[in-house]
Short mmCIF file of C-alpha atoms in Angstrom, two decimals:
data_model
loop_
_atom_site.label_atom_id
_atom_site.label_comp_id
_atom_site.label_asym_id
_atom_site.label_seq_id
_atom_site.Cartn_x
_atom_site.Cartn_y
_atom_site.Cartn_z
CA MET A 19 90.83 162.61 221.81
CA PRO A 20 87.50 162.02 223.59
CA ALA A 21 87.62 161.44 227.29
CA VAL A 22 86.98 157.96 228.53
CA PRO A 23 83.98 157.83 230.84
CA PRO A 24 84.87 156.73 234.37
CA ALA A 25 83.97 153.25 235.48
CA PRO A 26 80.89 153.06 237.69
CA SER A 27 81.65 153.28 241.40
CA GLY A 28 80.86 150.52 243.85
CA THR A 29 77.95 152.59 245.24
CA ALA A 30 76.55 153.12 241.70
CA ASN A 31 76.76 149.39 241.01
CA LEU A 32 74.96 148.57 244.25
CA ARG A 33 72.21 151.09 243.49
CA ALA A 34 71.87 149.70 239.95
CA THR A 35 71.66 146.17 241.36
CA ALA A 36 68.80 147.23 243.62
CA LEU A 37 67.05 148.84 240.66
CA ILE A 38 67.42 145.81 238.39
CA LEU A 39 66.04 143.56 241.14
CA ALA A 40 63.15 145.99 241.63
CA SER A 41 62.41 145.88 237.91
CA SER A 42 62.45 142.06 238.06
CA LEU A 43 60.02 142.19 240.97
CA LEU A 44 57.71 144.54 239.08
CA PHE A 45 57.86 142.58 235.82
CA SER A 46 57.05 139.35 237.63
CA LEU A 47 54.18 141.08 239.46
CA GLY A 48 52.88 142.30 236.10
CA ASP A 49 53.06 138.76 234.74
CA THR A 50 51.13 137.52 237.76
CA ILE A 51 48.39 140.07 237.07
CA VAL A 52 48.17 138.95 233.44
CA LYS A 53 47.98 135.26 234.46
CA ALA A 54 45.17 136.08 236.88
CA LEU A 55 43.25 138.03 234.21
CA ALA A 56 43.90 135.38 231.56
CA GLN A 57 41.81 132.90 233.55
CA SER A 58 38.70 134.83 232.60
CA PHE A 59 39.54 137.11 229.66
CA PRO A 60 41.17 136.72 226.20
CA VAL A 61 44.87 137.59 225.98
CA GLY A 62 44.30 140.10 223.16
CA GLN A 63 41.75 142.00 225.21
CA ILE A 64 44.18 142.20 228.14
CA VAL A 65 46.94 143.46 225.87
CA LEU A 66 44.65 146.08 224.32
CA LEU A 67 43.49 147.55 227.61
CA ARG A 68 46.96 147.44 229.18
CA SER A 69 48.46 149.15 226.12
CA LEU A 70 45.86 151.91 226.29
CA ALA A 71 46.77 152.48 229.97
CA CYS A 72 50.49 152.50 229.07
CA LEU A 73 49.84 155.26 226.47
CA VAL A 74 48.12 157.34 229.11
CA LEU A 75 51.10 156.85 231.49
CA LEU A 76 53.57 157.74 228.78
CA ALA A 77 51.64 160.96 228.11
CA LEU A 78 51.63 161.82 231.82
CA LEU A 79 55.36 161.11 232.12
CA ARG A 80 56.27 163.22 229.07
CA ARG A 81 58.90 165.83 229.95
CA PRO A 82 58.31 169.51 229.18
CA GLY A 83 59.34 170.33 225.68
CA GLU A 84 59.20 166.73 224.41
CA PRO A 85 56.93 166.15 221.39
CA ARG A 86 53.69 164.34 222.09
CA ILE A 87 54.56 161.77 219.44
CA PRO A 88 58.29 160.84 219.31
CA SER A 89 60.15 160.83 216.00
CA GLY A 90 61.55 157.83 214.15
CA LEU A 91 58.58 155.54 214.81
CA LEU A 92 58.62 154.29 211.23
CA HIS A 93 62.28 153.36 211.13
CA PRO A 94 62.45 149.85 209.57
CA VAL A 95 64.57 148.38 212.34
CA LEU A 96 62.19 149.76 214.99
CA LEU A 97 59.21 148.33 213.13
CA ALA A 98 60.87 144.94 212.95
CA ARG A 99 61.71 145.12 216.65
CA SER A 100 58.13 145.94 217.48
CA ALA A 101 56.96 142.90 215.45
CA PHE A 102 59.23 140.70 217.59
CA GLU A 103 57.73 142.37 220.68
CA ILE A 104 54.26 141.35 219.54
CA GLY A 105 55.54 137.77 219.18
CA VAL A 106 56.96 137.87 222.72
CA THR A 107 53.75 139.23 224.25
CA ALA A 108 51.34 137.00 222.35
CA THR A 109 53.14 133.75 223.02
CA PHE A 110 54.28 134.44 226.62
CA PHE A 111 50.87 135.71 227.72
CA GLY A 112 49.34 132.67 226.05
CA ALA A 113 51.73 130.49 228.05
CA LEU A 114 50.73 132.28 231.28
CA ALA A 115 47.11 131.25 230.68
CA LEU A 116 48.03 127.56 230.29
CA MET A 117 51.02 126.73 232.56
CA PRO A 118 52.60 127.75 235.90
CA LEU A 119 54.08 131.21 236.01
CA GLY A 120 57.57 130.15 237.20
CA ASP A 121 58.02 127.43 234.57
CA ALA A 122 56.96 129.82 231.77
CA VAL A 123 59.44 132.48 232.97
CA ALA A 124 62.25 129.94 233.35
CA ILE A 125 61.81 128.64 229.79
CA MET A 126 61.69 132.19 228.46
CA PHE A 127 65.05 132.83 230.06
CA THR A 128 66.64 130.66 227.40
CA ALA A 129 66.70 133.89 225.36
CA PRO A 130 70.40 134.69 226.24
CA ILE A 131 71.29 131.11 225.27
CA LEU A 132 69.47 131.47 221.94
CA LEU A 133 71.11 134.84 221.41
CA THR A 134 74.53 133.17 221.70
CA ALA A 135 73.56 130.53 219.14
CA LEU A 136 72.13 133.13 216.74
CA ALA A 137 75.17 135.40 217.06
CA VAL A 138 77.13 133.14 214.70
CA PRO A 139 74.88 133.21 211.59
CA LEU A 140 73.30 136.64 212.15
CA LEU A 141 76.07 138.77 213.70
CA GLY A 142 79.16 136.94 212.45
CA GLU A 143 80.52 136.49 215.95
CA ARG A 144 82.85 133.62 216.87
CA VAL A 145 81.53 131.26 219.57
CA GLY A 146 83.96 128.74 221.10
CA TRP A 147 83.25 125.21 222.19
CA ARG A 148 82.67 126.16 225.83
CA ARG A 149 79.77 128.45 225.00
CA TRP A 150 78.37 125.93 222.47
CA ALA A 151 78.45 123.33 225.29
CA ALA A 152 76.60 125.78 227.54
CA VAL A 153 73.97 126.31 224.80
CA LEU A 154 73.41 122.56 224.61
CA VAL A 155 73.13 122.31 228.40
CA GLY A 156 70.57 125.14 228.38
CA PHE A 157 68.44 123.36 225.78
CA ALA A 158 68.70 120.16 227.81
CA GLY A 159 67.34 122.10 230.77
CA VAL A 160 64.36 123.17 228.66
CA LEU A 161 63.66 119.54 227.75
CA VAL A 162 63.81 118.61 231.41
CA VAL A 163 61.26 121.30 232.30
CA ILE A 164 58.99 120.46 229.37
CA ARG A 165 59.37 116.64 229.62
CA PRO A 166 58.02 115.86 226.12
CA GLY A 167 56.06 112.65 226.05
CA GLY A 168 55.97 112.47 229.84
CA GLU A 169 54.01 114.27 232.56
CA GLY A 170 55.27 117.69 231.51
CA HIS A 171 53.38 120.72 230.22
CA GLY A 172 52.85 119.43 226.68
CA TRP A 173 52.46 121.79 223.75
CA PRO A 174 51.88 124.98 225.89
CA ALA A 175 55.56 124.80 226.90
CA VAL A 176 56.44 125.61 223.25
CA LEU A 177 54.91 129.09 223.73
CA PRO A 178 57.53 130.52 226.16
CA LEU A 179 60.24 128.90 224.06
CA PHE A 180 58.91 130.74 221.00
CA ALA A 181 58.83 133.90 223.12
CA ALA A 182 62.50 133.35 223.93
CA CYS A 183 63.25 133.14 220.19
CA CYS A 184 61.46 136.46 219.69
CA ILE A 185 63.40 138.01 222.55
CA ALA A 186 66.64 136.91 220.95
CA GLY A 187 65.62 138.41 217.60
CA ARG A 188 64.50 141.62 219.32
CA ASP A 189 67.80 141.95 221.16
CA ILE A 190 69.79 141.41 217.99
CA LEU A 191 67.82 144.24 216.36
CA VAL A 192 68.52 146.54 219.34
CA ARG A 193 72.15 146.54 218.23
CA ARG A 194 71.10 147.89 214.85
CA LEU A 195 68.90 150.76 216.07
CA PRO A 196 70.20 154.19 215.08
CA ALA A 197 72.07 156.00 217.81
CA GLY A 198 69.77 159.04 217.61
CA LEU A 199 66.68 157.02 218.52
CA ASP A 200 65.87 157.56 222.21
CA ASN A 201 64.29 155.12 224.64
CA ARG A 202 60.94 156.97 224.60
CA SER A 203 60.61 156.37 220.89
CA VAL A 204 61.33 152.66 221.32
CA VAL A 205 58.80 152.31 224.12
CA PHE A 206 56.19 154.37 222.29
CA ALA A 207 56.56 152.30 219.12
CA THR A 208 56.34 149.07 221.09
CA THR A 209 53.18 150.22 222.89
CA LEU A 210 51.53 151.20 219.62
CA ALA A 211 52.41 147.85 218.09
CA LEU A 212 50.97 145.96 221.03
CA LEU A 213 47.86 148.17 220.95
CA ALA A 214 47.36 147.19 217.29
CA TYR A 215 47.86 143.51 218.05
CA GLY A 216 45.41 143.71 220.98
CA ALA A 217 42.84 145.50 218.82
CA ILE A 218 43.02 142.87 216.06
CA ALA A 219 43.02 139.93 218.48
CA SER A 220 40.02 141.40 220.28
CA LEU A 221 37.99 141.21 217.09
CA PHE A 222 38.03 137.43 217.45
CA ALA A 223 37.51 137.16 221.24
CA TRP A 224 35.95 139.83 223.42
CA HIS A 225 34.32 139.57 226.80
CA PRO A 226 32.31 142.41 228.41
CA PRO A 227 34.88 144.39 230.49
CA THR A 228 34.51 144.24 234.25
CA ALA A 229 35.86 146.45 236.99
CA TRP A 230 38.36 143.64 237.77
CA LEU A 231 39.65 143.64 234.22
CA LEU A 232 40.00 147.41 234.01
CA LEU A 233 41.71 147.56 237.41
CA GLY A 234 44.05 144.70 236.52
CA ALA A 235 44.98 146.22 233.15
CA SER A 236 45.71 149.55 234.77
CA ALA A 237 47.76 147.98 237.56
CA GLY A 238 49.63 145.95 234.94
CA ALA A 239 50.42 149.14 233.00
CA VAL A 240 51.76 150.81 236.12
CA THR A 241 54.02 147.83 237.04
CA VAL A 242 55.39 147.58 233.49
CA THR A 243 56.05 151.33 233.29
CA LEU A 244 57.79 151.44 236.66
CA ALA A 245 59.76 148.32 235.82
CA PHE A 246 60.96 149.86 232.60
CA LEU A 247 62.00 153.11 234.34
CA ALA A 248 63.96 151.16 236.95
CA TYR A 249 65.60 149.05 234.23
CA VAL A 250 66.65 152.07 232.18
CA GLU A 251 68.03 153.90 235.22
CA ALA A 252 70.02 150.78 236.23
CA THR A 253 71.58 150.42 232.74
CA ARG A 254 72.55 154.09 232.78
CA THR A 255 74.45 153.86 236.05
CA ALA A 256 76.19 150.49 235.75
CA GLU A 257 77.67 148.20 233.10
CA VAL A 258 75.13 146.09 231.31
CA SER A 259 77.42 143.05 231.56
CA TYR A 260 77.65 143.59 235.31
CA LEU A 261 73.86 143.56 235.69
CA GLN A 262 73.15 140.47 233.57
CA PRO A 263 73.28 137.85 236.36
CA PHE A 264 70.87 139.82 238.56
CA LYS A 265 68.18 139.59 235.86
CA TYR A 266 67.80 135.93 236.74
CA GLY A 267 66.24 137.06 239.97
CA ALA A 268 62.98 137.16 237.98
CA ILE A 269 62.84 133.33 238.07
CA PRO A 270 62.60 132.76 241.84
CA LEU A 271 60.33 135.81 242.12
CA SER A 272 57.99 134.32 239.52
CA TYR A 273 57.91 131.01 241.39
CA LEU A 274 57.13 132.93 244.59
CA TRP A 275 54.27 134.90 242.98
CA GLY A 276 53.01 131.69 241.38
CA PHE A 277 52.88 129.96 244.75
CA LEU A 278 51.26 132.89 246.59
CA ALA A 279 48.65 133.67 243.91
CA PHE A 280 47.92 130.23 242.41
CA GLY A 281 49.43 127.64 244.75
CA ASP A 282 51.82 126.42 242.04
CA LEU A 283 54.96 124.62 243.24
CA PRO A 284 57.66 123.18 240.95
CA ASP A 285 58.56 119.54 241.36
CA ALA A 286 62.17 118.31 241.72
CA THR A 287 62.48 117.53 237.98
CA ALA A 288 61.44 121.04 237.01
CA LEU A 289 63.94 122.54 239.49
CA VAL A 290 66.74 120.48 237.90
CA GLY A 291 65.77 121.84 234.46
CA VAL A 292 65.64 125.41 235.80
CA ALA A 293 69.07 124.98 237.38
CA LEU A 294 70.45 123.84 234.00
CA ILE A 295 68.92 126.84 232.19
CA VAL A 296 70.19 129.36 234.76
CA GLY A 297 73.60 127.72 235.06
CA SER A 298 74.19 127.71 231.31
CA GLY A 299 73.05 131.33 231.00
CA LEU A 300 75.37 132.42 233.79
CA PHE A 301 78.28 130.49 232.27
CA ILE A 302 77.77 132.17 228.90
CA TRP A 303 77.71 135.55 230.67
CA TRP A 304 80.90 134.75 232.62
CA ARG A 305 82.67 133.44 229.48
CA GLU A 306 81.71 136.51 227.39
CA ARG A 307 82.86 138.80 230.21
CA ALA A 308 86.18 136.96 230.48
CA LEU A 309 86.74 137.17 226.73
CA ALA A 310 85.95 140.90 226.75
CA ARG A 311 88.57 141.50 229.47
CA ALA A 312 91.18 139.52 227.48
CA ARG A 313 90.71 141.53 224.28
CA PRO A 314 93.33 144.23 223.71
CA VAL A 315 92.10 147.80 224.18
CA VAL A 316 92.14 149.73 220.88
CA ALA A 317 93.16 153.37 221.33
#
């Protein structure tokens, strides 16, 4: 009978919490860099140059003995996941160019809510009335932030919502990835897919590169790579369900970067919408965790 792995210690959980918050800080900083660049350069060009820098970093971080090109890159599930990642990047980066950073990130954090809704038709999971109510509250929060027909963001607010849909689809496919496929293969495949998207999009819009663009793309690649490393290390040393609430730290961090870099401040209505989105997401997390504890342990 295989040994049951020990539960993470309190110290390991605290360290993982610090790492997940650090990854949120780095991801939000990377988004800030993209938003700054998107004021002057096409999104596709930014993605292309950042993906090239990411490939260089992946090559430098390759461990001795690892193949230069990981295996399994053409696995159908991985290809489909990479397609969803292109959808996330294209729509979210497009949103960053058109609306405040914090609002775009807050709307994108409806992904866990969408994942709960999609778990019924796509994964066959049973969702009770409490979580369905939380889903409706989360969508109401999105409408409050967007304020359709009022003084909201208008059609650009649809972009981070579409990005959230792509994130939900991507996370569903993660559950179907083969066990033998390591994280490096997933990151490498994603980077190649984004490189291809950036190259194609750049055919339609290209500005002469400047030192600012090259520096920003390189800095963005570093922040994304470090954020991913911190995220992976955190998930290896603590329960994923334990870490879920701390991921919402990206929302206040994004509002902070948005204020410091662009002078953007959310109004009271937007804050109410953000509170509804975060509250519903945390309730869904709490409910799923409670249900998991109540299930009998199968020997």
